[in-house]
mmCIF file of C-alpha atoms and ligand atoms in Angstrom:
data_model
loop_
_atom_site.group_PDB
_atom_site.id
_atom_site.type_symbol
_atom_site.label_atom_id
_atom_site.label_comp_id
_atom_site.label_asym_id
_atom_site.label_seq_id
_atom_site.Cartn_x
_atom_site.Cartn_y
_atom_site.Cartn_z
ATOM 1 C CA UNK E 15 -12.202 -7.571 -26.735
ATOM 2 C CA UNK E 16 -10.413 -8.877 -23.904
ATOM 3 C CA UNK E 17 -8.461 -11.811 -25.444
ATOM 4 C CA UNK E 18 -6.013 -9.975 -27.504
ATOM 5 C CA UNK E 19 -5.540 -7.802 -24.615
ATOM 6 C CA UNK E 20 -3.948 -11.019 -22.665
ATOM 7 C CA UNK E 21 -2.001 -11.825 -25.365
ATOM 8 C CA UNK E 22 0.529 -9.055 -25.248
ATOM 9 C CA UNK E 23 3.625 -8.134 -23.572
ATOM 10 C CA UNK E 24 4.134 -8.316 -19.299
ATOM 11 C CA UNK E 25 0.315 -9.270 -18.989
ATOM 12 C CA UNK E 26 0.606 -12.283 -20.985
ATOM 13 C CA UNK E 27 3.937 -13.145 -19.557
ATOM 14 C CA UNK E 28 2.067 -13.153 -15.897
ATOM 15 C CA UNK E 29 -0.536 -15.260 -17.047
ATOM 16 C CA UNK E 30 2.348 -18.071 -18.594
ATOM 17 C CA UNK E 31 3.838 -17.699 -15.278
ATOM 18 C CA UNK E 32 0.555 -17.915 -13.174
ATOM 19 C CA UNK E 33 0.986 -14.684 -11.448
ATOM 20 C CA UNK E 34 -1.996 -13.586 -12.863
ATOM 21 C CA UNK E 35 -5.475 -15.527 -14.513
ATOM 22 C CA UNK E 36 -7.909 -13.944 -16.431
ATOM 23 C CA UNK E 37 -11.230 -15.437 -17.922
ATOM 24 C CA UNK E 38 -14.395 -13.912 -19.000
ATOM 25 C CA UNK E 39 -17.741 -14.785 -18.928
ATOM 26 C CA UNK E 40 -20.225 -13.874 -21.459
ATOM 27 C CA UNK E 41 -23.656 -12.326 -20.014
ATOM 28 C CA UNK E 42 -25.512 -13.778 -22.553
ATOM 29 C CA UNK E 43 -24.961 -17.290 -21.803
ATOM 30 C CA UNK E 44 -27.040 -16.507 -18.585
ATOM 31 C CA UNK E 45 -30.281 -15.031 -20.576
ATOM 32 C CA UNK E 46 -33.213 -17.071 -21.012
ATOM 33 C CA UNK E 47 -34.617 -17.843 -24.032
ATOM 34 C CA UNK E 48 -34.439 -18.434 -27.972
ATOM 35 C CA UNK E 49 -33.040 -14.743 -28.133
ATOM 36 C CA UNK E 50 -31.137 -14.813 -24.822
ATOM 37 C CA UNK E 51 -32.095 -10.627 -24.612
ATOM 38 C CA UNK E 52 -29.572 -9.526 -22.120
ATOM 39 C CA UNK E 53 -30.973 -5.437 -22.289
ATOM 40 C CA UNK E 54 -34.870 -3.962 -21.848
ATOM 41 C CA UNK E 55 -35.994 -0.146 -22.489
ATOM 42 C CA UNK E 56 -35.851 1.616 -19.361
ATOM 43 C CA UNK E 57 -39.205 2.102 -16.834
ATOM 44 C CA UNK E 58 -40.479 5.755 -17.230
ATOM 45 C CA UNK E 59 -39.414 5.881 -20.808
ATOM 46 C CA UNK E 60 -36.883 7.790 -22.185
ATOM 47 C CA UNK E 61 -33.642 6.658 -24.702
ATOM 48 C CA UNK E 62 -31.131 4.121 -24.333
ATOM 49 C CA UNK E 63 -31.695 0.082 -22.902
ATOM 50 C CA UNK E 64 -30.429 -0.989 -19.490
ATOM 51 C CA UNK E 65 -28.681 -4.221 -18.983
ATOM 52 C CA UNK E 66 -31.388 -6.510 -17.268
ATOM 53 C CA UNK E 67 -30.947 -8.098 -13.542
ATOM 54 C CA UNK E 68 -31.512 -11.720 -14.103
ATOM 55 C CA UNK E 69 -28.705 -12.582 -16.643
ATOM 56 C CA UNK E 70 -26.368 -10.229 -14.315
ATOM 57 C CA UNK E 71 -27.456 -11.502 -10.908
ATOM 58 C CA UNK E 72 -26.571 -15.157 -12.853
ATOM 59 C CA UNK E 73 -23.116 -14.530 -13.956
ATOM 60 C CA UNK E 74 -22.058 -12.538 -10.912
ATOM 61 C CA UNK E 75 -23.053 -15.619 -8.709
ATOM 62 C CA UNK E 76 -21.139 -18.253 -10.732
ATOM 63 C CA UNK E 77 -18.338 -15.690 -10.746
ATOM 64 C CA UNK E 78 -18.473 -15.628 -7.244
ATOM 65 C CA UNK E 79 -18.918 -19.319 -6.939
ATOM 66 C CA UNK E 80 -15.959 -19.657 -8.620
ATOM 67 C CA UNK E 81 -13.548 -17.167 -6.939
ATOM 68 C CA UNK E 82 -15.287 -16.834 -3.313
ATOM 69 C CA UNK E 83 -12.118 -14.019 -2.403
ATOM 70 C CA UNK E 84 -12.705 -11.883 -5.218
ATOM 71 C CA UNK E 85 -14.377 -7.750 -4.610
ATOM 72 C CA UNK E 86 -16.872 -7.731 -7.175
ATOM 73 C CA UNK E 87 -16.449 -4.270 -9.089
ATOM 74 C CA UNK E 88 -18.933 -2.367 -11.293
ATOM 75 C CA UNK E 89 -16.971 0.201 -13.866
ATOM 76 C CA UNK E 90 -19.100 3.268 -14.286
ATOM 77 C CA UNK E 91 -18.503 7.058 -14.373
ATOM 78 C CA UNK E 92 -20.119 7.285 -11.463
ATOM 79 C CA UNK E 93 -17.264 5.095 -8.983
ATOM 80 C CA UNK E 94 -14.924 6.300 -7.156
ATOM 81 C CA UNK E 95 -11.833 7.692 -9.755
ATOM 82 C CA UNK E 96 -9.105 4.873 -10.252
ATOM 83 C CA UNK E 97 -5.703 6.157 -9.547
ATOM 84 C CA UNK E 98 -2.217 4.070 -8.365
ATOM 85 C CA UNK E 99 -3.031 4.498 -5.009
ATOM 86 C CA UNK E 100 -6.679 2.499 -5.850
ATOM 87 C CA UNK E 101 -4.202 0.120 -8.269
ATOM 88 C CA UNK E 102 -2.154 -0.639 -4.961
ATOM 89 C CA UNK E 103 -4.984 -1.635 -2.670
ATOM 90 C CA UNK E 104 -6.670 -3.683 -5.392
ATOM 91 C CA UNK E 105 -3.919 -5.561 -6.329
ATOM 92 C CA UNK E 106 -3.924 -7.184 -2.198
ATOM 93 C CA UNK E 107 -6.886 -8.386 -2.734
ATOM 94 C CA UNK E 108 -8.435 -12.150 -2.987
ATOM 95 C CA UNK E 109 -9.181 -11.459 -7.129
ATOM 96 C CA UNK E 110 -11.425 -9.247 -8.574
ATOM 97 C CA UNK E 111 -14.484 -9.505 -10.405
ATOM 98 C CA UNK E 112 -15.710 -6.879 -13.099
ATOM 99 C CA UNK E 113 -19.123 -6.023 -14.042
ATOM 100 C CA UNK E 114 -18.684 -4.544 -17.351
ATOM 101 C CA UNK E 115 -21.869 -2.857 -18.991
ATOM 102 C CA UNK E 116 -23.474 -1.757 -21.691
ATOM 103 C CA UNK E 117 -26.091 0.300 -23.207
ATOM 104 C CA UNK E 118 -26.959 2.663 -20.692
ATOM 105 C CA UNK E 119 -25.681 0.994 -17.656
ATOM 106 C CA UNK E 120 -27.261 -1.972 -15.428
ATOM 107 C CA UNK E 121 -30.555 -2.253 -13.220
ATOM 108 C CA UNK E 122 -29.937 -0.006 -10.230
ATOM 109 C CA UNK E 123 -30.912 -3.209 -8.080
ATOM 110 C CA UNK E 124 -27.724 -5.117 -9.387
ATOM 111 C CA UNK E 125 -25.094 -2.390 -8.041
ATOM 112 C CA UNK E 126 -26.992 -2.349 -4.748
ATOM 113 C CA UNK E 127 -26.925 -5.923 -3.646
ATOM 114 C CA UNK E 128 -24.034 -7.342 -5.902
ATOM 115 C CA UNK E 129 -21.478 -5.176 -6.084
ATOM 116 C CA UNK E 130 -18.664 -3.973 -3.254
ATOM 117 C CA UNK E 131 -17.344 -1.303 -5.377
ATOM 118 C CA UNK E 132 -18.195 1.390 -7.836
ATOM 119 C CA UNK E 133 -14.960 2.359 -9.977
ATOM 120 C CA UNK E 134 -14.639 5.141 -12.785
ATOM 121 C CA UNK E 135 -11.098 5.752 -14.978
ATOM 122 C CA UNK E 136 -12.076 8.697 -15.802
ATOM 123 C CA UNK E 137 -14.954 11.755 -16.229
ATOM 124 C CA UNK E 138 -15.852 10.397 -19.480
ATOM 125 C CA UNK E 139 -18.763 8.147 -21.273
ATOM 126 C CA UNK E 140 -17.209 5.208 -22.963
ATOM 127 C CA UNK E 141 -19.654 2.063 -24.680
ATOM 128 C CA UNK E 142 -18.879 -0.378 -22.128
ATOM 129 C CA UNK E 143 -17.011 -0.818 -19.392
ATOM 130 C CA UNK E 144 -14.906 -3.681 -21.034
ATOM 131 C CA UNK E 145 -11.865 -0.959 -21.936
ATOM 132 C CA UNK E 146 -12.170 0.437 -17.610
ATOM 133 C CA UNK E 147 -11.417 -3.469 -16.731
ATOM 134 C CA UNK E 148 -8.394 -4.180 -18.941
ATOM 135 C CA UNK E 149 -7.169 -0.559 -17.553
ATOM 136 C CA UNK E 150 -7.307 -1.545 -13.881
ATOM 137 C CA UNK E 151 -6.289 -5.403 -14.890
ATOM 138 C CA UNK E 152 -3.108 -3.681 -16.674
ATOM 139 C CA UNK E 153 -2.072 -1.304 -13.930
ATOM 140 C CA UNK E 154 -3.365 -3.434 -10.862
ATOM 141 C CA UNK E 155 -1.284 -6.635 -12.107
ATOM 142 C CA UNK E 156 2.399 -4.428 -11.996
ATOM 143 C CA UNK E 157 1.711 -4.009 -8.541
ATOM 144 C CA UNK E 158 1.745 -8.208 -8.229
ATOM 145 C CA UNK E 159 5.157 -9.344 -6.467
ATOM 146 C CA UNK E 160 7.779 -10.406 -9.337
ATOM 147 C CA UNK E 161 6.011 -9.092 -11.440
ATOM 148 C CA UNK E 162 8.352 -6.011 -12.538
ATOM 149 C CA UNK E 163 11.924 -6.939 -12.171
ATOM 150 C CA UNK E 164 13.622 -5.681 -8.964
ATOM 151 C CA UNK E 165 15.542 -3.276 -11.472
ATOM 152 C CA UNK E 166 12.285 -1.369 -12.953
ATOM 153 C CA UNK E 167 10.168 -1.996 -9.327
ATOM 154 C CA UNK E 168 7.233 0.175 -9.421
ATOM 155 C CA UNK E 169 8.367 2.490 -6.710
ATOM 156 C CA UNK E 170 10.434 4.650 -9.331
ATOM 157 C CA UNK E 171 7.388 4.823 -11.356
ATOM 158 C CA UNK E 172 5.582 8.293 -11.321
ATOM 159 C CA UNK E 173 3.039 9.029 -8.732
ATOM 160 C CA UNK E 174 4.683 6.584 -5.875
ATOM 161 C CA UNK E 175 6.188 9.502 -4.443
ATOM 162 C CA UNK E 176 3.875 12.015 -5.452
ATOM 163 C CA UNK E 177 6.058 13.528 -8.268
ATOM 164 C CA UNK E 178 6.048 12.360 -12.205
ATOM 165 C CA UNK E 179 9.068 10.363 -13.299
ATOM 166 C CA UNK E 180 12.631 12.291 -14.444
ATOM 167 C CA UNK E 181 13.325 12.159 -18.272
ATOM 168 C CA UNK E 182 14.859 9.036 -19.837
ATOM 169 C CA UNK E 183 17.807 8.714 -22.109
ATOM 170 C CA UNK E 184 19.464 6.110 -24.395
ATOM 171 C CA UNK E 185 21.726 5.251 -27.041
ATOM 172 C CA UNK E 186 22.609 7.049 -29.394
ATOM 173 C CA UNK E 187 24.543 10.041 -27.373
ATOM 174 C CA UNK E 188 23.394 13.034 -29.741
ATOM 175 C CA UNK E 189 20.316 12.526 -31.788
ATOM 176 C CA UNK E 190 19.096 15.188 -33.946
ATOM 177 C CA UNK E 191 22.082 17.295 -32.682
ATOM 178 C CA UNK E 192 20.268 16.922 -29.605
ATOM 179 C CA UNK E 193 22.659 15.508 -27.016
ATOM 180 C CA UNK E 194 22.398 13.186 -23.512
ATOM 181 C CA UNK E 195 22.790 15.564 -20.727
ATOM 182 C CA UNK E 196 26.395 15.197 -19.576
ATOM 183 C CA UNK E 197 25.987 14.098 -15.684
ATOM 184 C CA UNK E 198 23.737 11.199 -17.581
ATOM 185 C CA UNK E 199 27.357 9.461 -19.106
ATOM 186 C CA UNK E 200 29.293 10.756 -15.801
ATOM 187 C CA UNK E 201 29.051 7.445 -13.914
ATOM 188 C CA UNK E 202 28.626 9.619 -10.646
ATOM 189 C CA UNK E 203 25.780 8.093 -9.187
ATOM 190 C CA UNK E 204 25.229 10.721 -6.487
ATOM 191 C CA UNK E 205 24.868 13.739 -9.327
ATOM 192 C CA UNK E 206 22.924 11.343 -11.399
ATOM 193 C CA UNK E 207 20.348 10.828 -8.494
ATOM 194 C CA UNK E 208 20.107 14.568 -7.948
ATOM 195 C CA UNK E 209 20.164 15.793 -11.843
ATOM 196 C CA UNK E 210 17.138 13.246 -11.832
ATOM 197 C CA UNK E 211 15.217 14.237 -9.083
ATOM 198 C CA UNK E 212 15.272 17.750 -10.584
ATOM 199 C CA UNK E 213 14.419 16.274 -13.704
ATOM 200 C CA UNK E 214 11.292 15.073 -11.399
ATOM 201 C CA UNK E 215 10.273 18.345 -10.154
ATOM 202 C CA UNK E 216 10.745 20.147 -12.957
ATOM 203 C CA UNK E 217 8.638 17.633 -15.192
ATOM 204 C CA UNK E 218 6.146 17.982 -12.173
ATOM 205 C CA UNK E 219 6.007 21.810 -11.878
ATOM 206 C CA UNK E 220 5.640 22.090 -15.864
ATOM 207 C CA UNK E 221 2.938 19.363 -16.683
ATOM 208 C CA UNK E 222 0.987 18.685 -13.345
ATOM 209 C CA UNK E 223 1.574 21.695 -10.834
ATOM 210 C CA UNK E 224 -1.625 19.919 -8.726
ATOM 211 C CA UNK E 225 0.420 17.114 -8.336
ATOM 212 C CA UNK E 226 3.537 19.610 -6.780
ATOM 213 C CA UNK E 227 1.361 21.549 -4.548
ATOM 214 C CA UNK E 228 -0.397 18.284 -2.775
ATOM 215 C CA UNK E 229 2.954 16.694 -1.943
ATOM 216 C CA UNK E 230 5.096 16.987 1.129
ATOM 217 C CA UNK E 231 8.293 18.070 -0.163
ATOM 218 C CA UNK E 232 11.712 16.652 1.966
ATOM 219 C CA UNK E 233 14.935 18.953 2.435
ATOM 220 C CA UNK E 234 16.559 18.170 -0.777
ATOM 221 C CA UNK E 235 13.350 18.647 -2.874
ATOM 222 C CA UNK E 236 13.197 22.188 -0.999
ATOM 223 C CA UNK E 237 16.450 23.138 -1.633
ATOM 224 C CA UNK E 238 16.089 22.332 -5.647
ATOM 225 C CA UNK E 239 13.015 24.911 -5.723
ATOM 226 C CA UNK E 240 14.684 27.219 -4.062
ATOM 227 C CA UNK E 241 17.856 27.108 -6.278
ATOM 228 C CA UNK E 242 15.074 27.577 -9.365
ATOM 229 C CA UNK E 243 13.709 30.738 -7.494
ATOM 230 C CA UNK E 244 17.227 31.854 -7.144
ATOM 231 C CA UNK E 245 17.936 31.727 -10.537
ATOM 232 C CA UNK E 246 14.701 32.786 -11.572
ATOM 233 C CA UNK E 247 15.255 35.914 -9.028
ATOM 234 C CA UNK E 248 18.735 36.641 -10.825
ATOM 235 C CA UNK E 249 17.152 36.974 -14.098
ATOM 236 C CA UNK E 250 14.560 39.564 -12.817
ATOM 237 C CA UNK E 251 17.193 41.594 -11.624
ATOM 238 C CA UNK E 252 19.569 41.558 -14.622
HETATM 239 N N1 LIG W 311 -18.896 3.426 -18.750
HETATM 240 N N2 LIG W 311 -15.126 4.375 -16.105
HETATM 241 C C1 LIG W 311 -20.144 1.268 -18.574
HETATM 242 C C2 LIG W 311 -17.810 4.269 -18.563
HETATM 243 C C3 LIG W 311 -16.792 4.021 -17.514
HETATM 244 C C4 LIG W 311 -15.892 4.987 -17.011
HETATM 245 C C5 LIG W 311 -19.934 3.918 -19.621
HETATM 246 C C6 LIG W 311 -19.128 2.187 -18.002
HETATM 247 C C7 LIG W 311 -20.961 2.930 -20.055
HETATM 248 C C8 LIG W 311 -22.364 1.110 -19.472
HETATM 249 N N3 LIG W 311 -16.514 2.883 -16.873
HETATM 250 N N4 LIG W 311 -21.319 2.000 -19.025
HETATM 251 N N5 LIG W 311 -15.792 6.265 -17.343
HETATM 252 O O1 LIG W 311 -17.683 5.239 -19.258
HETATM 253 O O2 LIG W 311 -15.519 3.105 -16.017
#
């Protein structure tokens, strides 16, 4: 599952570079025996297998061996939730280490002595934890410096200032009979940076009003929302 994912776009591009190195190891290759079994059924019955100790405790510890810096993280819906802020942090970190599971989840003793972090990506059940990893590997590695060119730096991106990202435009100038807002083609960088971050709040207040309410708002933010109530108050009246 993993290798295509390295084979694609910025992520592979930081790997050619060496700004990034991924590898995977197989649990499997730890398990003893003809069938090298890798799951058991759970003590005091019930559905589902659990990922046995042994073969984990093995791979973590050559993992480790190998990368002495790296946080060793288990992906599960019970960890803390991943967001950009969690993508930040990680991404200053001596390398990182992911225990990906399957079946029902891993021997409680595992996450207890092995593990320095529980992370989720979201309240959901997914078959493994292989598709958590590549998220966090994906959004943690932009956050690498030179990564992203100085031009598309990740502080523009949404969330880094608490507000989703203004709407994007380009070539051609009408599509659809649906034209480029004008300020867009103006050259005027000023009303471009002020049609954009009313783009931002707007975008915000429409699609993720939690977002609006948490953040700290500066002057020019609180004089765009009041303009909208203005206007808003106009119509009422008319
Ligand atoms: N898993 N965020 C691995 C997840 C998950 C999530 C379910 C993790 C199955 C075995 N991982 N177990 N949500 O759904 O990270």
């Amino acid at each position: 599952m993993i290798q295509p994912f390295l084979e694609h776009g910025i992520i592979r591009q930081a790997i050619k570079r060496n700004q990034i190195s991924v590898s995977t190891i197989d649990v499997r290759s730890f398990a003893k025996g003809k069938q090298k079994v890798t799951d058991d059924k759970p003590y005091g019955g019930g559905s589902g297998m659990v990922m046995k100790p042994e073969p984990l405790a093995g791979a973590i510890t050559s993992a480790k061996i190998k990368t002495p810096e790296s946080k060793t993280i288990l992906l599960s819906p019970q960890g803390k939730p991943f967001n950009q802020k969690l993508a930040r942090k990680l991404a200053d970190t001596g390398g990182l280490i992911f225990i990906c599971g399957r079946y029902e989840g891993v021997d409680e003793r595992i996450s207890s002595s092995l593990i320095d972090d529980e992370i989720s990506i979201g309240d959901y059940v997914m078959t493994g934890g292989e598709l958590a990893a590549m998220i966090i590997i994906d959004a943690v590695t932009r956050f690498i410096p030179g990564i992203l060119g100085g031009e598309n730096s990740a502080e523009k991106d949404s969330f880094e200032n608490g507000l989703l990202e203004h709407a994007h435009f380009t070539r051609p100038r009408v599509f659809e009979g649906d034209e480029v807002p004008e300020v867009l083609l103006s050259g005027n960088h000023g009303e471009i940076e002020n049609w954009r971050l009313e783009s931002s709040l707007m975008r915000t207040l429409m699609k993720r009003p939690d977002l609006l309410k948490k953040k700290p708002l500066n002057l020019s933010e609180i004089e765009i929302l009041k303009k909208w109530g203005r206007n808003i108050e106009e119509i009422l009246r008319t």
